[in-house]
Short mmCIF file of C-alpha atoms in Angstrom, two decimals:
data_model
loop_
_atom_site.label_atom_id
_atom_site.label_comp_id
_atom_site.label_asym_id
_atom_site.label_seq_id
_atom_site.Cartn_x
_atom_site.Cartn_y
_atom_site.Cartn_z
CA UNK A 1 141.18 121.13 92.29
CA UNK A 2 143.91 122.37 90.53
CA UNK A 3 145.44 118.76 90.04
CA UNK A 4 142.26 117.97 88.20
CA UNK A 5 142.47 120.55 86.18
CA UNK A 6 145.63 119.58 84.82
CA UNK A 7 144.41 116.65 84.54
CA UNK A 8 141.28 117.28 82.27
CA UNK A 9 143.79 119.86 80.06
CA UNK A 10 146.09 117.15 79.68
CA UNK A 11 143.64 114.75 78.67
CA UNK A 12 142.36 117.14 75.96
CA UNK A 13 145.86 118.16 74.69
CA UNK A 14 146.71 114.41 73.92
CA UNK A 15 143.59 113.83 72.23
CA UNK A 16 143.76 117.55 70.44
CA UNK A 17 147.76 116.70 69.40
CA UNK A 18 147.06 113.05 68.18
CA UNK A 19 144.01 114.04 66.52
CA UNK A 20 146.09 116.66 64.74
CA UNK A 21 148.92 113.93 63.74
CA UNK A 22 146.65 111.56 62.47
CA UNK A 23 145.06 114.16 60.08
CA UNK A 24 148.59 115.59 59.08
CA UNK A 25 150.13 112.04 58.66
CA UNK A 26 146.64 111.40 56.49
CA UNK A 27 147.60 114.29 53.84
CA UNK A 28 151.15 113.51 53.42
CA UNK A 29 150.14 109.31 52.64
CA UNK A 30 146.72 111.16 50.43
CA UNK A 31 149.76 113.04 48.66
CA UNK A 32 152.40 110.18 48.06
CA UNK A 33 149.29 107.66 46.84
CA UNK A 34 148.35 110.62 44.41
CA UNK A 35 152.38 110.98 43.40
CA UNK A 36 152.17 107.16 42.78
CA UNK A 37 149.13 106.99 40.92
CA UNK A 38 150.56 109.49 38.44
CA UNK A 39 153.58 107.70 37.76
CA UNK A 40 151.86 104.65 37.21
CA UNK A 41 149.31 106.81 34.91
CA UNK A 42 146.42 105.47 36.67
CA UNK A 43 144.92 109.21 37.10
CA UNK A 44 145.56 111.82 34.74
CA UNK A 45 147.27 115.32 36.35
CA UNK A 46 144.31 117.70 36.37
CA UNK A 47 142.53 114.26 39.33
CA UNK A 48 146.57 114.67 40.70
CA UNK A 49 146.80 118.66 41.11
CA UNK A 50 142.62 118.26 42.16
CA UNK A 51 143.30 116.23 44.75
CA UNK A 52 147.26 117.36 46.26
CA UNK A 53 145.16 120.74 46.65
CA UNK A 54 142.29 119.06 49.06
CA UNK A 55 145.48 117.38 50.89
CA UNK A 56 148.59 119.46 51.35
CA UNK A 57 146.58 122.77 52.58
CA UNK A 58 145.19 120.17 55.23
CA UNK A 59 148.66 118.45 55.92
CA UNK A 60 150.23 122.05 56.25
CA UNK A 61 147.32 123.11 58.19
CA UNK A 62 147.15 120.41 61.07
CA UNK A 63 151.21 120.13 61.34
CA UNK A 64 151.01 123.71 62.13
CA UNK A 65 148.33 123.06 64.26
CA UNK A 66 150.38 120.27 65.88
CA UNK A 67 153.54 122.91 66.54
CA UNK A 68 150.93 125.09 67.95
CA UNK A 69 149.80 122.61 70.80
CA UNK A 70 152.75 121.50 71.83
CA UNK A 71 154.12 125.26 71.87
CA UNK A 72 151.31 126.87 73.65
CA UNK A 73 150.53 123.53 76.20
CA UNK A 74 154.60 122.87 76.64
CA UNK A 75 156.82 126.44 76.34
CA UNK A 76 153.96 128.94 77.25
CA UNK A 77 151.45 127.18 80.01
CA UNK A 78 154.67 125.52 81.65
CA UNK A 79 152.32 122.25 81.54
CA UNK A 80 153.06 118.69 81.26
CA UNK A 81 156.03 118.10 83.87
CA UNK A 82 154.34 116.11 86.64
CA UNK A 83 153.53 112.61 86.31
CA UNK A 84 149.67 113.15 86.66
CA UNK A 85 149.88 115.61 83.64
CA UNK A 86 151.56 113.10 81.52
CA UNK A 87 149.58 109.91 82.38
CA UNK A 88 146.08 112.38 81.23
CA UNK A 89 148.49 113.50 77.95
CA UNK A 90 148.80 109.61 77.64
CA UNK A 91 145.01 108.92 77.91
CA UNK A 92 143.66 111.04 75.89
CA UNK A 93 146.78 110.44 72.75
CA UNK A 94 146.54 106.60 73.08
CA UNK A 95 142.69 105.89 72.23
CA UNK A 96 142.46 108.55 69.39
CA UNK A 97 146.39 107.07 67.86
CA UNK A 98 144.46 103.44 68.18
CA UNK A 99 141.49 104.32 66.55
CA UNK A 100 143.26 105.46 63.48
CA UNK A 101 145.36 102.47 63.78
CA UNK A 102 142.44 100.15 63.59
CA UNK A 103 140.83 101.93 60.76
CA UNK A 104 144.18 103.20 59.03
CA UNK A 105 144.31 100.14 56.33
CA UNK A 106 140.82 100.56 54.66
CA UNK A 107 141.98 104.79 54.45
CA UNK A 108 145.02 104.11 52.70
CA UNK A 109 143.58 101.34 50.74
CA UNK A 110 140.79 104.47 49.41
CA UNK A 111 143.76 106.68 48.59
CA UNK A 112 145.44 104.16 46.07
CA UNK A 113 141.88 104.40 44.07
CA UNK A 114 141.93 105.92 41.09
#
């Protein structure tokens, strides 16, 4: 039972940390597309400072998030050293990474928008 267990948090750590990566790695490309679009003057600086404050809060907010995860599931719950542990980390990081992968060219396409 307990095997499971570790299992199951494992599972939901992976997804929970790569879910959190994905939405940090999301504000910082949102915040270099809005850096880019300014220099090219495509939007004017009250669209640049509108939109780096909808996406650095979020990028600060999810890496933090992200330290938290790994801190809390790795240093403080001990979990994550057996194999079982790291194949459910693996299962539940892979299909939520490969989603965003799949839909991560149309999402940086929207960013370059003015």
């Amino acid at each position: 039972m307990n095997s499971v267990f570790l299992f199951i948090a494992a599972v939901l750590a992976g997804i929970v940390s790569a879910d959190m990566f994905v939405r940090a790695w999301n504000g910082f490309l949102e915040c270099a597309a809005c850096l880019v679009l300014l220099v090219q003057k495509k939007i004017p600086s009250q669209v640049f400072f509108s939109r780096l404050g909808r996406s650095i809060p979020l990028t600060i907010l999810c890496f933090l998030l992200l330290i938290l995860c790994f801190k809390v599931y790795f240093s403080v719950l001990g979990y994550g050293r057996a194999e079982l542990e790291q194949l459910g980390y693996f299962l539940g990081a892979v299909p939520r990474t490969g989603f965003y992968l799949v839909s991560a060219g149309r999402m940086i396409d929207a960013m370059f928008k003015p």
